[in-house]
Amino acid sequence: MPCRRPDPRQTSLADLLDLTLAPAPVLSPLEALVEAGIIRNVHLCSGGHIPDPDQPFMPRSLCFPVAYIKTWYDPEPRLYLNTPACADIPLVQRVEAVTGMRAVWDPRAANGQWHHAIDLASDADWRRLASSMAHTTVEAVEQAVGLKLTWGELSVANARALLAAIGSVEPDGRSAAEWDGISPGTSGGISCLPRGAWWAVHGLEDGWYRP
């Protein structure tokens, strides 16, 4: 039986050229972030933290609200929130949508909560700190207040206002027993660790030290 010649009107260009369409390349999460314009390249610095261009550099907790981290003990990369409340930030939600990954909070990595407290515990920003406690803890703020008082970056009046705003309870007494015998360290200054905010407030008010 003679072979029928193919009808050129029913032949596609791919059939004529014998082409096979290759599947679209699968992008890695970092490549997807680059393509979306969220990061510049796949080589993230700052420990994998992704910067938010809509936030100022301080506090660091909001400037870098989410991190893409791959550890040696976990073969799968993960997205980590800098603070629990960072989940509501639009950049974080966009990163999740682009990568298809869910950002999680790991309480073992609480640096973001500390950064939020120490970056904003100042005369210029203490009100911002008092109004954004979802990103930090009372304990972190109390410790930050103690440090900033001894460094001279926070006044006693503002320290008391901040501590009152976050519900920190002033202890009885004036911390005199704790101040007795305190001397400057080898590098100069004093350390308020682990005593904290009220120790520093009482010490400054009662003349035990000067910033």
mmCIF file of C-alpha atoms in Angstrom:
data_model
loop_
_atom_site.group_PDB
_atom_site.id
_atom_site.type_symbol
_atom_site.label_atom_id
_atom_site.label_comp_id
_atom_site.label_asym_id
_atom_site.label_seq_id
_atom_site.Cartn_x
_atom_site.Cartn_y
_atom_site.Cartn_z
ATOM 1 C CA MET A 1 0.000 0.000 0.000
ATOM 2 C CA PRO A 2 1.549 3.308 -0.992
ATOM 3 C CA CYS A 3 2.500 5.707 1.808
ATOM 4 C CA ARG A 4 0.508 8.875 1.976
ATOM 5 C CA ARG A 5 2.485 12.077 1.995
ATOM 6 C CA PRO A 6 1.779 14.338 5.012
ATOM 7 C CA ASP A 7 -0.511 17.232 4.342
ATOM 8 C CA PRO A 8 1.631 20.373 4.901
ATOM 9 C CA ARG A 9 -1.493 22.210 5.957
ATOM 10 C CA GLN A 10 -1.789 19.939 9.020
ATOM 11 C CA THR A 11 1.867 20.067 10.020
ATOM 12 C CA SER A 12 3.068 22.416 12.746
ATOM 13 C CA LEU A 13 6.362 24.277 12.704
ATOM 14 C CA ALA A 14 7.544 22.156 15.644
ATOM 15 C CA ASP A 15 6.794 18.985 13.654
ATOM 16 C CA LEU A 16 8.720 20.274 10.644
ATOM 17 C CA LEU A 17 11.749 21.213 12.750
ATOM 18 C CA ASP A 18 11.391 18.188 15.050
ATOM 19 C CA LEU A 19 11.603 20.434 18.123
ATOM 20 C CA THR A 20 10.762 19.341 21.676
ATOM 21 C CA LEU A 21 9.759 22.154 24.019
ATOM 22 C CA ALA A 22 11.960 22.121 27.134
ATOM 23 C CA PRO A 23 10.227 22.534 30.501
ATOM 24 C CA ALA A 24 10.552 25.913 32.137
ATOM 25 C CA PRO A 25 13.511 26.031 34.533
ATOM 26 C CA VAL A 26 12.665 25.682 38.218
ATOM 27 C CA LEU A 27 14.023 28.614 40.218
ATOM 28 C CA SER A 28 15.511 28.228 43.662
ATOM 29 C CA PRO A 29 13.948 30.398 46.397
ATOM 30 C CA LEU A 30 16.852 32.858 46.194
ATOM 31 C CA GLU A 31 16.649 33.025 42.397
ATOM 32 C CA ALA A 32 12.917 33.683 42.688
ATOM 33 C CA LEU A 33 13.617 36.545 45.105
ATOM 34 C CA VAL A 34 16.123 38.028 42.647
ATOM 35 C CA GLU A 35 13.648 37.740 39.764
ATOM 36 C CA ALA A 36 10.991 39.451 41.899
ATOM 37 C CA GLY A 37 13.375 42.315 42.656
ATOM 38 C CA ILE A 38 13.398 41.684 46.407
ATOM 39 C CA ILE A 39 17.148 41.009 46.591
ATOM 40 C CA ARG A 40 19.937 41.950 44.198
ATOM 41 C CA ASN A 41 21.681 38.602 43.953
ATOM 42 C CA VAL A 42 21.649 35.150 45.509
ATOM 43 C CA HIS A 43 24.652 35.879 47.715
ATOM 44 C CA LEU A 44 22.942 37.213 50.821
ATOM 45 C CA CYS A 45 25.063 38.906 53.455
ATOM 46 C CA SER A 46 24.237 39.793 57.072
ATOM 47 C CA GLY A 47 23.547 36.190 58.021
ATOM 48 C CA GLY A 48 20.940 35.701 55.314
ATOM 49 C CA HIS A 49 18.780 38.602 56.464
ATOM 50 C CA ILE A 50 16.632 40.210 53.768
ATOM 51 C CA PRO A 51 16.454 44.022 54.017
ATOM 52 C CA ASP A 52 13.191 45.929 53.849
ATOM 53 C CA PRO A 53 13.730 49.052 51.696
ATOM 54 C CA ASP A 54 10.680 50.702 53.264
ATOM 55 C CA GLN A 55 12.213 50.679 56.761
ATOM 56 C CA PRO A 56 15.019 52.818 58.235
ATOM 57 C CA PHE A 57 18.185 51.015 59.328
ATOM 58 C CA MET A 58 17.192 51.304 62.978
ATOM 59 C CA PRO A 59 15.808 49.262 64.531
ATOM 60 C CA ARG A 60 17.518 46.284 62.968
ATOM 61 C CA SER A 61 14.553 44.097 63.888
ATOM 62 C CA LEU A 62 12.371 45.878 61.296
ATOM 63 C CA CYS A 63 15.070 46.722 58.760
ATOM 64 C CA PHE A 64 15.817 42.988 58.393
ATOM 65 C CA PRO A 65 12.488 41.344 59.306
ATOM 66 C CA VAL A 66 13.140 37.930 57.779
ATOM 67 C CA ALA A 67 16.153 35.730 57.054
ATOM 68 C CA TYR A 68 16.780 32.915 54.555
ATOM 69 C CA ILE A 69 18.986 30.428 56.360
ATOM 70 C CA LYS A 70 20.374 27.034 55.460
ATOM 71 C CA THR A 71 22.319 25.303 58.213
ATOM 72 C CA TRP A 72 24.679 22.360 58.058
ATOM 73 C CA TYR A 73 22.351 20.269 60.233
ATOM 74 C CA ASP A 74 19.211 20.962 58.194
ATOM 75 C CA PRO A 75 19.288 20.154 54.472
ATOM 76 C CA GLU A 76 16.225 22.311 53.782
ATOM 77 C CA PRO A 77 16.556 26.125 53.801
ATOM 78 C CA ARG A 78 14.071 27.982 55.957
ATOM 79 C CA LEU A 79 12.698 31.478 56.450
ATOM 80 C CA TYR A 80 13.033 32.825 59.990
ATOM 81 C CA LEU A 81 11.241 35.853 61.439
ATOM 82 C CA ASN A 82 13.390 38.404 63.254
ATOM 83 C CA THR A 83 10.592 38.867 65.811
ATOM 84 C CA PRO A 84 7.210 37.094 66.047
ATOM 85 C CA ALA A 85 5.380 40.282 65.016
ATOM 86 C CA CYS A 86 7.424 40.538 61.807
ATOM 87 C CA ALA A 87 4.983 38.050 60.265
ATOM 88 C CA ASP A 88 2.605 40.972 59.624
ATOM 89 C CA ILE A 89 5.141 43.051 57.677
ATOM 90 C CA PRO A 90 4.272 43.330 53.941
ATOM 91 C CA LEU A 91 7.815 42.455 52.814
ATOM 92 C CA VAL A 92 7.735 39.214 54.793
ATOM 93 C CA GLN A 93 4.397 38.258 53.253
ATOM 94 C CA ARG A 94 5.764 39.018 49.795
ATOM 95 C CA VAL A 95 8.865 36.894 50.432
ATOM 96 C CA GLU A 96 6.620 34.025 51.512
ATOM 97 C CA ALA A 97 4.483 34.367 48.375
ATOM 98 C CA VAL A 98 7.490 34.457 46.031
ATOM 99 C CA THR A 99 9.363 31.562 47.610
ATOM 100 C CA GLY A 100 6.391 29.423 48.558
ATOM 101 C CA MET A 101 7.901 29.090 52.046
ATOM 102 C CA ARG A 102 6.400 29.976 55.410
ATOM 103 C CA ALA A 103 8.493 32.194 57.700
ATOM 104 C CA VAL A 104 8.654 30.860 61.250
ATOM 105 C CA TRP A 105 9.706 32.241 64.626
ATOM 106 C CA ASP A 106 12.316 30.317 66.575
ATOM 107 C CA PRO A 107 12.514 31.480 70.226
ATOM 108 C CA ARG A 108 16.096 30.223 70.376
ATOM 109 C CA ALA A 109 17.061 33.033 67.996
ATOM 110 C CA ALA A 110 15.812 36.050 69.927
ATOM 111 C CA ASN A 111 18.444 38.518 68.728
ATOM 112 C CA GLY A 112 15.805 40.490 66.877
ATOM 113 C CA GLN A 113 13.870 41.170 70.070
ATOM 114 C CA TRP A 114 17.047 42.375 71.762
ATOM 115 C CA HIS A 115 18.004 44.544 68.785
ATOM 116 C CA HIS A 116 14.560 46.156 68.847
ATOM 117 C CA ALA A 117 14.990 47.103 72.493
ATOM 118 C CA ILE A 118 18.587 48.290 72.428
ATOM 119 C CA ASP A 119 18.218 50.209 69.145
ATOM 120 C CA LEU A 120 15.200 52.224 70.343
ATOM 121 C CA ALA A 121 15.944 52.712 74.052
ATOM 122 C CA SER A 122 17.133 56.290 73.610
ATOM 123 C CA ASP A 123 15.931 59.811 74.236
ATOM 124 C CA ALA A 124 15.028 60.111 70.552
ATOM 125 C CA ASP A 125 13.167 56.816 70.115
ATOM 126 C CA TRP A 126 11.830 55.596 73.460
ATOM 127 C CA ARG A 127 8.235 56.407 72.459
ATOM 128 C CA ARG A 128 8.614 54.247 69.335
ATOM 129 C CA LEU A 129 9.849 51.457 71.573
ATOM 130 C CA ALA A 130 6.952 51.812 74.006
ATOM 131 C CA SER A 131 4.450 51.606 71.129
ATOM 132 C CA SER A 132 6.032 48.556 69.453
ATOM 133 C CA MET A 133 6.384 46.072 72.294
ATOM 134 C CA ALA A 134 5.068 43.282 70.070
ATOM 135 C CA HIS A 135 8.606 43.127 68.643
ATOM 136 C CA THR A 136 10.393 42.736 71.960
ATOM 137 C CA THR A 137 9.944 41.776 75.623
ATOM 138 C CA VAL A 138 9.754 43.660 78.896
ATOM 139 C CA GLU A 139 12.927 41.910 80.057
ATOM 140 C CA ALA A 140 14.849 43.006 76.956
ATOM 141 C CA VAL A 141 13.689 46.615 77.364
ATOM 142 C CA GLU A 142 14.634 46.675 81.054
ATOM 143 C CA GLN A 143 18.133 45.458 80.225
ATOM 144 C CA ALA A 144 18.447 47.947 77.347
ATOM 145 C CA VAL A 145 17.325 50.823 79.582
ATOM 146 C CA GLY A 146 20.022 49.942 82.114
ATOM 147 C CA LEU A 147 22.713 49.985 79.451
ATOM 148 C CA LYS A 148 21.541 53.191 77.788
ATOM 149 C CA LEU A 149 21.424 54.998 81.140
ATOM 150 C CA THR A 150 25.026 54.080 81.919
ATOM 151 C CA TRP A 151 26.062 55.071 78.392
ATOM 152 C CA GLY A 152 24.365 58.465 78.680
ATOM 153 C CA GLU A 153 21.990 57.880 75.751
ATOM 154 C CA LEU A 154 18.801 57.914 77.830
ATOM 155 C CA SER A 155 17.769 60.395 80.514
ATOM 156 C CA VAL A 156 16.365 59.298 83.862
ATOM 157 C CA ALA A 157 13.064 61.042 83.110
ATOM 158 C CA ASN A 158 12.644 59.239 79.795
ATOM 159 C CA ALA A 159 13.804 55.963 81.304
ATOM 160 C CA ARG A 160 11.128 56.218 83.997
ATOM 161 C CA ALA A 161 8.491 57.130 81.398
ATOM 162 C CA LEU A 162 9.448 54.155 79.230
ATOM 163 C CA LEU A 163 9.493 51.729 82.145
ATOM 164 C CA ALA A 164 6.077 52.955 83.274
ATOM 165 C CA ALA A 165 4.690 52.592 79.738
ATOM 166 C CA ILE A 166 5.736 48.941 79.500
ATOM 167 C CA GLY A 167 4.485 48.075 82.980
ATOM 168 C CA SER A 168 7.850 47.536 84.652
ATOM 169 C CA VAL A 169 7.420 47.552 88.428
ATOM 170 C CA GLU A 170 9.864 49.629 90.453
ATOM 171 C CA PRO A 171 11.285 47.537 93.307
ATOM 172 C CA ASP A 172 11.276 48.706 96.929
ATOM 173 C CA GLY A 173 14.449 50.342 98.189
ATOM 174 C CA ARG A 174 17.040 52.314 96.306
ATOM 175 C CA SER A 175 19.472 49.519 95.360
ATOM 176 C CA ALA A 176 22.087 50.978 97.708
ATOM 177 C CA ALA A 177 23.296 47.568 98.848
ATOM 178 C CA GLU A 178 23.920 46.543 95.238
ATOM 179 C CA TRP A 179 25.837 49.729 94.501
ATOM 180 C CA ASP A 180 28.109 49.509 97.527
ATOM 181 C CA GLY A 181 31.514 48.307 96.355
ATOM 182 C CA ILE A 182 30.911 48.835 92.623
ATOM 183 C CA SER A 183 34.027 50.055 90.818
ATOM 184 C CA PRO A 184 34.859 50.848 87.161
ATOM 185 C CA GLY A 185 35.884 47.958 84.964
ATOM 186 C CA THR A 186 39.286 47.506 83.355
ATOM 187 C CA SER A 187 37.963 49.005 80.118
ATOM 188 C CA GLY A 188 36.326 51.974 81.836
ATOM 189 C CA GLY A 189 32.714 52.513 82.766
ATOM 190 C CA ILE A 190 30.512 50.114 84.667
ATOM 191 C CA SER A 191 28.339 47.201 83.696
ATOM 192 C CA CYS A 192 24.685 47.039 84.648
ATOM 193 C CA LEU A 193 24.538 43.343 83.798
ATOM 194 C CA PRO A 194 22.686 41.477 85.145
ATOM 195 C CA ARG A 195 21.012 44.050 87.419
ATOM 196 C CA GLY A 196 19.124 46.023 84.768
ATOM 197 C CA ALA A 197 17.007 49.132 84.551
ATOM 198 C CA TRP A 198 15.984 50.055 88.071
ATOM 199 C CA TRP A 199 19.474 49.482 89.443
ATOM 200 C CA ALA A 200 20.748 51.985 86.867
ATOM 201 C CA VAL A 201 17.894 54.443 87.536
ATOM 202 C CA HIS A 202 18.477 54.461 91.293
ATOM 203 C CA GLY A 203 22.229 54.637 90.905
ATOM 204 C CA LEU A 204 22.029 57.705 88.684
ATOM 205 C CA GLU A 205 19.413 59.458 90.807
ATOM 206 C CA ASP A 206 21.338 58.817 94.022
ATOM 207 C CA GLY A 207 24.713 59.802 92.629
ATOM 208 C CA TRP A 208 26.378 56.385 92.563
ATOM 209 C CA TYR A 209 27.670 56.976 89.037
ATOM 210 C CA ARG A 210 27.749 59.437 86.169
ATOM 211 C CA PRO A 211 27.348 58.363 82.522
#
